[in-house]
PDB file of C-alpha atoms in Angstrom:
ATOM      1  CA  MET A   1      -0.001  -0.001   0.000  1.00  0.00           C
ATOM      2  CA  LYS A   2       1.147   3.582  -0.485  1.00  0.00           C
ATOM      3  CA  ILE A   3       3.030   4.862   2.504  1.00  0.00           C
ATOM      4  CA  LYS A   4       4.503   8.153   3.558  1.00  0.00           C
ATOM      5  CA  ALA A   5       7.540   8.568   5.725  1.00  0.00           C
ATOM      6  CA  GLY A   6       7.533  11.190   8.409  1.00  0.00           C
ATOM      7  CA  TYR A   7       8.073  12.106  12.031  1.00  0.00           C
ATOM      8  CA  VAL A   8       6.443   9.886  14.616  1.00  0.00           C
ATOM      9  CA  ASN A   9       5.532  10.749  18.192  1.00  0.00           C
ATOM     10  CA  GLY A  10       8.324   9.671  20.524  1.00  0.00           C
ATOM     11  CA  ASN A  11       6.006   7.287  22.332  1.00  0.00           C
ATOM     12  CA  VAL A  12       5.598   5.302  19.129  1.00  0.00           C
ATOM     13  CA  HIS A  13       9.248   5.478  18.202  1.00  0.00           C
ATOM     14  CA  LYS A  14      10.180   3.800  21.482  1.00  0.00           C
ATOM     15  CA  MET A  15       8.434   0.628  20.458  1.00  0.00           C
ATOM     16  CA  ILE A  16      11.351  -0.550  18.339  1.00  0.00           C
ATOM     17  CA  LYS A  17      14.286   0.816  20.304  1.00  0.00           C
ATOM     18  CA  LYS A  18      16.949  -1.695  21.239  1.00  0.00           C
ATOM     19  CA  LYS A  19      16.220  -2.164  24.891  1.00  0.00           C
ATOM     20  CA  ARG A  20      15.762  -5.184  27.052  1.00  0.00           C
ATOM     21  CA  CYS A  21      12.474  -5.579  28.843  1.00  0.00           C
ATOM     22  CA  LYS A  22      12.717  -6.442  32.508  1.00  0.00           C
ATOM     23  CA  LYS A  23      13.275 -10.143  32.843  1.00  0.00           C
ATOM     24  CA  ARG A  24      10.523 -12.222  34.289  1.00  0.00           C
ATOM     25  CA  ALA A  25      10.330 -15.928  34.824  1.00  0.00           C
ATOM     26  CA  ASN A  26       7.549 -16.332  32.265  1.00  0.00           C
ATOM     27  CA  ARG A  27       8.899 -13.926  29.626  1.00  0.00           C
ATOM     28  CA  THR A  28       9.427 -15.225  26.109  1.00  0.00           C
ATOM     29  CA  GLN A  29      13.089 -14.924  25.215  1.00  0.00           C
ATOM     30  CA  ALA A  30      14.150 -13.690  21.812  1.00  0.00           C
ATOM     31  CA  ASP A  31      15.624 -16.199  19.401  1.00  0.00           C
ATOM     32  CA  PRO A  32      18.829 -14.476  18.209  1.00  0.00           C
ATOM     33  CA  MET A  33      18.631 -16.371  14.917  1.00  0.00           C
ATOM     34  CA  GLY A  34      14.859 -16.281  14.350  1.00  0.00           C
ATOM     35  CA  LEU A  35      14.823 -13.205  12.137  1.00  0.00           C
ATOM     36  CA  GLN A  36      17.935 -14.349  10.254  1.00  0.00           C
ATOM     37  CA  ARG A  37      16.289 -17.703   9.475  1.00  0.00           C
ATOM     38  CA  LEU A  38      13.301 -15.852   8.090  1.00  0.00           C
ATOM     39  CA  PHE A  39      15.540 -13.643   5.963  1.00  0.00           C
ATOM     40  CA  VAL A  40      17.495 -16.601   4.557  1.00  0.00           C
ATOM     41  CA  SER A  41      14.256 -18.414   3.721  1.00  0.00           C
ATOM     42  CA  CYS A  42      12.935 -15.334   1.949  1.00  0.00           C
ATOM     43  CA  ARG A  43      16.086 -15.266  -0.174  1.00  0.00           C
ATOM     44  CA  GLU A  44      15.474 -18.902  -1.126  1.00  0.00           C
ATOM     45  CA  VAL A  45      11.691 -18.800  -1.582  1.00  0.00           C
ATOM     46  CA  PHE A  46      11.027 -15.565  -3.479  1.00  0.00           C
ATOM     47  CA  LYS A  47      12.297 -15.827  -7.052  1.00  0.00           C
ATOM     48  CA  GLY A  48      11.128 -12.468  -8.365  1.00  0.00           C
ATOM     49  CA  PRO A  49       8.154 -10.961 -10.213  1.00  0.00           C
ATOM     50  CA  GLY A  50       5.798 -13.375 -11.939  1.00  0.00           C
ATOM     51  CA  THR A  51       6.571 -16.291  -9.617  1.00  0.00           C
ATOM     52  CA  VAL A  52       4.632 -17.854  -6.741  1.00  0.00           C
ATOM     53  CA  PRO A  53       6.296 -19.986  -4.023  1.00  0.00           C
ATOM     54  CA  CYS A  54       5.559 -23.714  -4.240  1.00  0.00           C
ATOM     55  CA  SER A  55       3.504 -25.371  -1.495  1.00  0.00           C
ATOM     56  CA  SER A  56       6.528 -26.793   0.308  1.00  0.00           C
ATOM     57  CA  ASP A  57       8.163 -23.358   0.402  1.00  0.00           C
ATOM     58  CA  VAL A  58       4.927 -21.825   1.713  1.00  0.00           C
ATOM     59  CA  GLN A  59       4.839 -24.414   4.493  1.00  0.00           C
ATOM     60  CA  LYS A  60       8.467 -23.676   5.340  1.00  0.00           C
ATOM     61  CA  MET A  61       7.815 -19.942   5.528  1.00  0.00           C
ATOM     62  CA  CYS A  62       4.713 -20.443   7.668  1.00  0.00           C
ATOM     63  CA  HIS A  63       6.611 -22.685  10.070  1.00  0.00           C
ATOM     64  CA  ILE A  64       9.339 -20.071  10.534  1.00  0.00           C
ATOM     65  CA  LEU A  65       6.878 -17.191  10.900  1.00  0.00           C
ATOM     66  CA  ASP A  66       4.696 -19.133  13.337  1.00  0.00           C
ATOM     67  CA  CYS A  67       7.752 -19.355  15.569  1.00  0.00           C
ATOM     68  CA  ILE A  68       8.670 -15.664  15.283  1.00  0.00           C
ATOM     69  CA  THR A  69       7.937 -13.756  18.502  1.00  0.00           C
ATOM     70  CA  PRO A  70       7.681 -10.008  19.148  1.00  0.00           C
ATOM     71  CA  GLU A  71      11.007 -10.216  20.983  1.00  0.00           C
ATOM     72  CA  ASP A  72      12.667 -11.514  17.792  1.00  0.00           C
ATOM     73  CA  VAL A  73      12.085  -8.094  16.196  1.00  0.00           C
ATOM     74  CA  GLY A  74      12.767  -6.020  19.312  1.00  0.00           C
ATOM     75  CA  LEU A  75       9.206  -5.726  20.666  1.00  0.00           C
ATOM     76  CA  CYS A  76       7.509  -6.669  23.913  1.00  0.00           C
ATOM     77  CA  LYS A  77       4.105  -6.117  25.490  1.00  0.00           C
ATOM     78  CA  ASP A  78       5.578  -3.738  28.090  1.00  0.00           C
ATOM     79  CA  LEU A  79       6.443  -1.040  25.560  1.00  0.00           C
ATOM     80  CA  PRO A  80       4.310   2.125  25.936  1.00  0.00           C
ATOM     81  CA  PHE A  81       2.589   1.730  22.567  1.00  0.00           C
ATOM     82  CA  PHE A  82       0.906  -1.490  23.670  1.00  0.00           C
ATOM     83  CA  LYS A  83      -0.376   0.031  26.922  1.00  0.00           C
ATOM     84  CA  PRO A  84      -3.327   2.286  25.970  1.00  0.00           C
ATOM     85  CA  LYS A  85      -3.396   4.110  29.310  1.00  0.00           C
ATOM     86  CA  SER A  86       0.224   5.161  29.005  1.00  0.00           C
ATOM     87  CA  ARG A  87       0.124   6.195  25.332  1.00  0.00           C
ATOM     88  CA  ALA A  88       0.257   9.874  24.491  1.00  0.00           C
ATOM     89  CA  ARG A  89      -2.968  11.391  23.264  1.00  0.00           C
ATOM     90  CA  GLY A  90      -3.231  12.141  19.593  1.00  0.00           C
ATOM     91  CA  THR A  91      -1.090   9.206  18.410  1.00  0.00           C
ATOM     92  CA  SER A  92      -3.670   7.724  16.056  1.00  0.00           C
ATOM     93  CA  ARG A  93      -1.880   7.244  12.757  1.00  0.00           C
ATOM     94  CA  VAL A  94      -0.659   3.850  11.578  1.00  0.00           C
ATOM     95  CA  ALA A  95       3.129   3.564  11.486  1.00  0.00           C
ATOM     96  CA  TYR A  96       5.446   1.205   9.659  1.00  0.00           C
ATOM     97  CA  THR A  97       9.077   0.225   9.673  1.00  0.00           C
ATOM     98  CA  THR A  98      11.047  -1.685   7.040  1.00  0.00           C
ATOM     99  CA  ILE A  99      13.334  -4.444   8.258  1.00  0.00           C
ATOM    100  CA  TYR A 100      14.700  -5.277   4.814  1.00  0.00           C
ATOM    101  CA  GLN A 101      13.778  -4.766   1.165  1.00  0.00           C
ATOM    102  CA  CYS A 102      15.193  -5.897  -2.154  1.00  0.00           C
ATOM    103  CA  LYS A 103      13.743  -6.451  -5.639  1.00  0.00           C
ATOM    104  CA  ASN A 104      12.368  -9.896  -4.726  1.00  0.00           C
ATOM    105  CA  PHE A 105      10.826  -9.310  -1.293  1.00  0.00           C
ATOM    106  CA  SER A 106      10.355  -6.962   1.629  1.00  0.00           C
ATOM    107  CA  MET A 107       9.985  -7.481   5.373  1.00  0.00           C
ATOM    108  CA  CYS A 108       8.155  -4.797   7.344  1.00  0.00           C
ATOM    109  CA  ILE A 109       6.136  -4.235  10.515  1.00  0.00           C
ATOM    110  CA  PHE A 110       2.935  -2.212  10.751  1.00  0.00           C
ATOM    111  CA  PHE A 111       1.879  -0.632  14.049  1.00  0.00           C
ATOM    112  CA  LEU A 112      -1.827   0.106  14.469  1.00  0.00           C
ATOM    113  CA  PRO A 113      -3.117   2.145  17.425  1.00  0.00           C
ATOM    114  CA  PRO A 114      -6.552   1.271  18.875  1.00  0.00           C
ATOM    115  CA  THR A 115      -9.201   1.697  16.122  1.00  0.00           C
ATOM    116  CA  GLY A 116      -6.371   2.315  13.633  1.00  0.00           C
ATOM    117  CA  VAL A 117      -7.261   1.193  10.108  1.00  0.00           C
ATOM    118  CA  ILE A 118      -5.366   0.041   7.026  1.00  0.00           C
ATOM    119  CA  PRO A 119      -8.103   0.388   4.379  1.00  0.00           C
ATOM    120  CA  LEU A 120      -9.131  -2.288   1.909  1.00  0.00           C
ATOM    121  CA  HIS A 121      -6.254  -2.575  -0.558  1.00  0.00           C
ATOM    122  CA  ASN A 122      -4.759  -5.093  -2.976  1.00  0.00           C
ATOM    123  CA  HIS A 123      -1.394  -6.786  -3.539  1.00  0.00           C
ATOM    124  CA  PRO A 124      -1.046  -7.106  -7.336  1.00  0.00           C
ATOM    125  CA  GLY A 125       1.086 -10.067  -8.389  1.00  0.00           C
ATOM    126  CA  MET A 126       2.286 -10.667  -4.823  1.00  0.00           C
ATOM    127  CA  THR A 127       2.417 -13.485  -2.323  1.00  0.00           C
ATOM    128  CA  VAL A 128       2.089 -12.101   1.206  1.00  0.00           C
ATOM    129  CA  PHE A 129       2.761 -13.745   4.563  1.00  0.00           C
ATOM    130  CA  SER A 130       1.141 -11.901   7.473  1.00  0.00           C
ATOM    131  CA  LYS A 131       1.963 -12.575  11.127  1.00  0.00           C
ATOM    132  CA  LEU A 132       0.110 -10.834  13.954  1.00  0.00           C
ATOM    133  CA  LEU A 133       2.794 -10.295  16.581  1.00  0.00           C
ATOM    134  CA  LEU A 134       0.842  -8.422  19.249  1.00  0.00           C
ATOM    135  CA  GLY A 135      -2.718  -7.264  19.833  1.00  0.00           C
ATOM    136  CA  THR A 136      -6.190  -7.969  18.478  1.00  0.00           C
ATOM    137  CA  VAL A 137      -7.279  -6.987  14.981  1.00  0.00           C
ATOM    138  CA  HIS A 138     -10.282  -7.397  12.691  1.00  0.00           C
ATOM    139  CA  ILE A 139      -9.339  -8.590   9.204  1.00  0.00           C
ATOM    140  CA  LYS A 140     -11.611  -8.480   6.182  1.00  0.00           C
ATOM    141  CA  ALA A 141     -10.407 -10.061   2.946  1.00  0.00           C
ATOM    142  CA  TYR A 142     -11.714 -10.645  -0.582  1.00  0.00           C
ATOM    143  CA  ASP A 143     -10.677 -12.373  -3.799  1.00  0.00           C
ATOM    144  CA  TRP A 144     -12.056 -11.444  -7.183  1.00  0.00           C
ATOM    145  CA  ALA A 145     -14.998 -13.706  -8.029  1.00  0.00           C
ATOM    146  CA  ASP A 146     -13.524 -14.124 -11.509  1.00  0.00           C
ATOM    147  CA  PRO A 147      -9.739 -13.719 -11.218  1.00  0.00           C
ATOM    148  CA  THR A 148      -9.330 -14.130 -14.986  1.00  0.00           C
ATOM    149  CA  ASP A 149     -10.874 -10.685 -15.506  1.00  0.00           C
ATOM    150  CA  SER A 150      -8.245  -7.994 -15.508  1.00  0.00           C
ATOM    151  CA  ASP A 151      -8.740  -4.678 -13.750  1.00  0.00           C
ATOM    152  CA  ASN A 152      -8.725  -3.081 -17.205  1.00  0.00           C
ATOM    153  CA  SER A 153     -11.772  -5.107 -18.269  1.00  0.00           C
ATOM    154  CA  VAL A 154     -14.080  -2.971 -16.125  1.00  0.00           C
ATOM    155  CA  GLY A 155     -14.759   0.684 -16.705  1.00  0.00           C
ATOM    156  CA  PRO A 156     -13.611   3.500 -14.428  1.00  0.00           C
ATOM    157  CA  ASN A 157     -15.420   3.491 -11.091  1.00  0.00           C
ATOM    158  CA  GLN A 158     -17.304   0.330 -12.062  1.00  0.00           C
ATOM    159  CA  PRO A 159     -17.774  -2.017  -9.083  1.00  0.00           C
ATOM    160  CA  ARG A 160     -16.327  -5.489  -9.488  1.00  0.00           C
ATOM    161  CA  LEU A 161     -17.628  -8.677  -7.911  1.00  0.00           C
ATOM    162  CA  ALA A 162     -15.481 -10.247  -5.176  1.00  0.00           C
ATOM    163  CA  LYS A 163     -15.851 -13.255  -2.904  1.00  0.00           C
ATOM    164  CA  LEU A 164     -15.491 -12.691   0.839  1.00  0.00           C
ATOM    165  CA  LYS A 165     -12.679 -14.867   2.210  1.00  0.00           C
ATOM    166  CA  ALA A 166     -12.359 -13.596   5.785  1.00  0.00           C
ATOM    167  CA  ASP A 167     -14.281 -11.345   8.141  1.00  0.00           C
ATOM    168  CA  ASN A 168     -12.910 -12.257  11.546  1.00  0.00           C
ATOM    169  CA  VAL A 169     -11.182 -11.023  14.673  1.00  0.00           C
ATOM    170  CA  PHE A 170      -7.695 -12.391  15.396  1.00  0.00           C
ATOM    171  CA  THR A 171      -5.684 -12.176  18.612  1.00  0.00           C
ATOM    172  CA  ALA A 172      -1.954 -12.851  18.912  1.00  0.00           C
ATOM    173  CA  PRO A 173      -0.498 -15.400  19.018  1.00  0.00           C
ATOM    174  CA  CYS A 174      -2.158 -16.945  15.975  1.00  0.00           C
ATOM    175  CA  ASP A 175      -1.161 -18.765  12.811  1.00  0.00           C
ATOM    176  CA  THR A 176       0.448 -16.968   9.895  1.00  0.00           C
ATOM    177  CA  SER A 177      -1.947 -16.073   7.081  1.00  0.00           C
ATOM    178  CA  VAL A 178      -0.965 -16.365   3.421  1.00  0.00           C
ATOM    179  CA  LEU A 179      -2.461 -14.592   0.452  1.00  0.00           C
ATOM    180  CA  TYR A 180      -1.609 -15.245  -3.180  1.00  0.00           C
ATOM    181  CA  PRO A 181      -1.875 -13.101  -6.326  1.00  0.00           C
ATOM    182  CA  THR A 182      -5.386 -14.415  -7.114  1.00  0.00           C
ATOM    183  CA  SER A 183      -6.477 -16.263  -3.965  1.00  0.00           C
ATOM    184  CA  GLY A 184      -6.281 -16.380  -0.189  1.00  0.00           C
ATOM    185  CA  GLY A 185      -7.718 -12.883   0.330  1.00  0.00           C
ATOM    186  CA  ASN A 186      -5.459 -10.733  -1.876  1.00  0.00           C
ATOM    187  CA  ILE A 187      -7.584  -7.665  -1.139  1.00  0.00           C
ATOM    188  CA  HIS A 188      -7.758  -7.055   2.593  1.00  0.00           C
ATOM    189  CA  SER A 189      -8.104  -4.510   5.376  1.00  0.00           C
ATOM    190  CA  PHE A 190      -7.075  -4.283   9.029  1.00  0.00           C
ATOM    191  CA  LYS A 191      -8.904  -2.556  11.858  1.00  0.00           C
ATOM    192  CA  ALA A 192      -7.194  -2.617  15.248  1.00  0.00           C
ATOM    193  CA  ILE A 193      -9.211  -3.427  18.340  1.00  0.00           C
ATOM    194  CA  THR A 194      -6.187  -3.039  20.610  1.00  0.00           C
ATOM    195  CA  PRO A 195      -2.719  -1.697  19.729  1.00  0.00           C
ATOM    196  CA  CYS A 196      -1.300  -4.138  17.160  1.00  0.00           C
ATOM    197  CA  ALA A 197       1.961  -5.078  15.516  1.00  0.00           C
ATOM    198  CA  ILE A 198       1.786  -7.021  12.238  1.00  0.00           C
ATOM    199  CA  LEU A 199       4.822  -8.480  10.482  1.00  0.00           C
ATOM    200  CA  ASP A 200       4.346  -8.640   6.703  1.00  0.00           C
ATOM    201  CA  VAL A 201       6.597 -10.412   4.215  1.00  0.00           C
ATOM    202  CA  LEU A 202       5.766  -9.496   0.602  1.00  0.00           C
ATOM    203  CA  GLY A 203       7.228 -11.064  -2.501  1.00  0.00           C
ATOM    204  CA  PRO A 204       7.798  -9.223  -4.720  1.00  0.00           C
ATOM    205  CA  PRO A 205       7.360  -5.831  -2.996  1.00  0.00           C
ATOM    206  CA  TYR A 206       5.240  -2.962  -4.280  1.00  0.00           C
ATOM    207  CA  SER A 207       6.796  -1.201  -7.265  1.00  0.00           C
ATOM    208  CA  ASN A 208       5.167   1.553  -9.318  1.00  0.00           C
ATOM    209  CA  GLU A 209       7.807   1.129 -12.021  1.00  0.00           C
ATOM    210  CA  ASP A 210       6.974  -2.574 -12.432  1.00  0.00           C
ATOM    211  CA  GLY A 211       3.206  -2.128 -12.376  1.00  0.00           C
ATOM    212  CA  ARG A 212       2.677  -3.289  -8.786  1.00  0.00           C
ATOM    213  CA  ASP A 213       1.028  -0.165  -7.434  1.00  0.00           C
ATOM    214  CA  CYS A 214      -1.491  -0.330  -4.610  1.00  0.00           C
ATOM    215  CA  SER A 215      -5.209   0.211  -5.245  1.00  0.00           C
ATOM    216  CA  TYR A 216      -7.841   0.985  -2.619  1.00  0.00           C
ATOM    217  CA  TYR A 217     -11.459  -0.141  -2.556  1.00  0.00           C
ATOM    218  CA  ARG A 218     -14.850   0.496  -1.012  1.00  0.00           C
ATOM    219  CA  ASP A 219     -16.934  -2.649  -0.477  1.00  0.00           C
ATOM    220  CA  THR A 220     -20.707  -3.116  -0.529  1.00  0.00           C
ATOM    221  CA  PRO A 221     -22.367  -6.431   0.446  1.00  0.00           C
ATOM    222  CA  CYS A 222     -23.959  -8.188  -2.512  1.00  0.00           C
ATOM    223  CA  THR A 223     -26.385 -11.094  -2.874  1.00  0.00           C
ATOM    224  CA  SER A 224     -27.186 -10.927  -6.591  1.00  0.00           C
ATOM    225  CA  LEU A 225     -25.521  -9.680  -9.742  1.00  0.00           C
ATOM    226  CA  SER A 226     -28.249  -7.118 -10.340  1.00  0.00           C
ATOM    227  CA  SER A 227     -31.953  -6.731  -9.781  1.00  0.00           C
ATOM    228  CA  GLY A 228     -33.906  -9.537 -11.431  1.00  0.00           C
ATOM    229  CA  GLU A 229     -30.859 -11.775 -11.948  1.00  0.00           C
ATOM    230  CA  THR A 230     -30.222 -15.138 -10.346  1.00  0.00           C
ATOM    231  CA  THR A 231     -28.490 -15.665  -7.032  1.00  0.00           C
ATOM    232  CA  LEU A 232     -24.710 -15.557  -7.249  1.00  0.00           C
ATOM    233  CA  SER A 233     -24.040 -18.919  -5.661  1.00  0.00           C
ATOM    234  CA  ASN A 234     -25.858 -21.849  -4.168  1.00  0.00           C
ATOM    235  CA  GLU A 235     -22.905 -22.618  -1.892  1.00  0.00           C
ATOM    236  CA  GLU A 236     -23.916 -22.301   1.720  1.00  0.00           C
ATOM    237  CA  GLY A 237     -21.961 -19.733   3.708  1.00  0.00           C
ATOM    238  CA  ILE A 238     -20.469 -17.979   0.673  1.00  0.00           C
ATOM    239  CA  SER A 239     -20.712 -14.174   0.748  1.00  0.00           C
ATOM    240  CA  TYR A 240     -19.921 -11.612  -1.926  1.00  0.00           C
ATOM    241  CA  GLY A 241     -19.227  -7.935  -2.167  1.00  0.00           C
ATOM    242  CA  LEU A 242     -19.016  -5.298  -4.858  1.00  0.00           C
ATOM    243  CA  LEU A 243     -15.651  -3.568  -4.730  1.00  0.00           C
ATOM    244  CA  GLU A 244     -15.326  -0.082  -6.138  1.00  0.00           C
ATOM    245  CA  GLU A 245     -11.844   1.326  -6.633  1.00  0.00           C
ATOM    246  CA  ILE A 246     -11.353   4.646  -4.885  1.00  0.00           C
ATOM    247  CA  GLU A 247      -8.614   7.222  -4.485  1.00  0.00           C
ATOM    248  CA  MET A 248      -6.166   6.608  -1.672  1.00  0.00           C
ATOM    249  CA  PRO A 249      -7.974   7.691   1.522  1.00  0.00           C
ATOM    250  CA  VAL A 250      -6.345  10.715   3.121  1.00  0.00           C
ATOM    251  CA  ASP A 251      -6.283   9.003   6.505  1.00  0.00           C
ATOM    252  CA  SER A 252      -4.426   6.009   5.041  1.00  0.00           C
ATOM    253  CA  LEU A 253      -1.084   7.849   4.960  1.00  0.00           C
ATOM    254  CA  MET A 254       1.371   6.199   7.327  1.00  0.00           C
ATOM    255  CA  GLU A 255       4.286   7.425   9.360  1.00  0.00           C
ATOM    256  CA  GLY A 256       7.651   5.853   8.605  1.00  0.00           C
ATOM    257  CA  ILE A 257      10.045   5.096  11.439  1.00  0.00           C
ATOM    258  CA  GLU A 258      13.547   3.697  11.466  1.00  0.00           C
ATOM    259  CA  TYR A 259      13.866   0.008  12.255  1.00  0.00           C
ATOM    260  CA  MET A 260      16.138  -0.392  15.271  1.00  0.00           C
ATOM    261  CA  GLY A 261      15.498  -4.014  16.176  1.00  0.00           C
ATOM    262  CA  PRO A 262      17.790  -6.982  15.494  1.00  0.00           C
ATOM    263  CA  GLN A 263      19.446  -6.709  12.085  1.00  0.00           C
ATOM    264  CA  VAL A 264      19.658  -9.324   9.330  1.00  0.00           C
ATOM    265  CA  LEU A 265      23.019 -10.318   7.899  1.00  0.00           C
ATOM    266  CA  ASP A 266      23.009  -9.991   4.122  1.00  0.00           C
ATOM    267  CA  SER A 267      26.022 -11.862   2.780  1.00  0.00           C
ATOM    268  CA  SER A 268      25.246 -11.254  -0.894  1.00  0.00           C
TER     269      SER A 268
END
């Protein structure tokens, strides 16, 4: 999605400072090699634009990400951002930090304050692994009902039919979610219920030059193609929506902050 770098309130910036949380007997300890294993796997799995990881590689990535903890990227629940009562007033914008990016993939973390929203947006030609590190978030996701139709096949501002893939609340820790270029919920949104941290691995990353720009959508529930036409599907439990492409919402701009957690070793 389109992002904008900028200054972030100090309270938010502290969430990724290199500092040890007070040790407790039940505290999860950081795996010093956890992030490096993820990075090495990304180098092996993502082959560049136009490719999708095979099922065994997807399983490998999910296994590694399922084991990643907040501490592995320099976070813990005791940081001010994740304590609503101690957070400074007025810190309501979503923030992001990039751990690593190259032409084949990117690794980044998104920080959502309570009620913070990342609007419905797509990931053209991408495979995305999403890991909720901390907090509780509502995720809504769609796939195009007919993925063979290109975005150019519909007129400007013409709604396009999409199948609802997820409309649920998730609380960390939970399994890694995977979305593919044409399946798995490629078009999705996040709405934070509590302060959240979400680790995203995208392959390949967004690139305006290569035609992988981010589009935003407004969704409307749908039960039939149009008045007088037959029902969309006889499958029980299947829901649809009409997605209309919109301009990037003004409140979707994000603050960029420097990543100061554990670093990856790039030997290339």
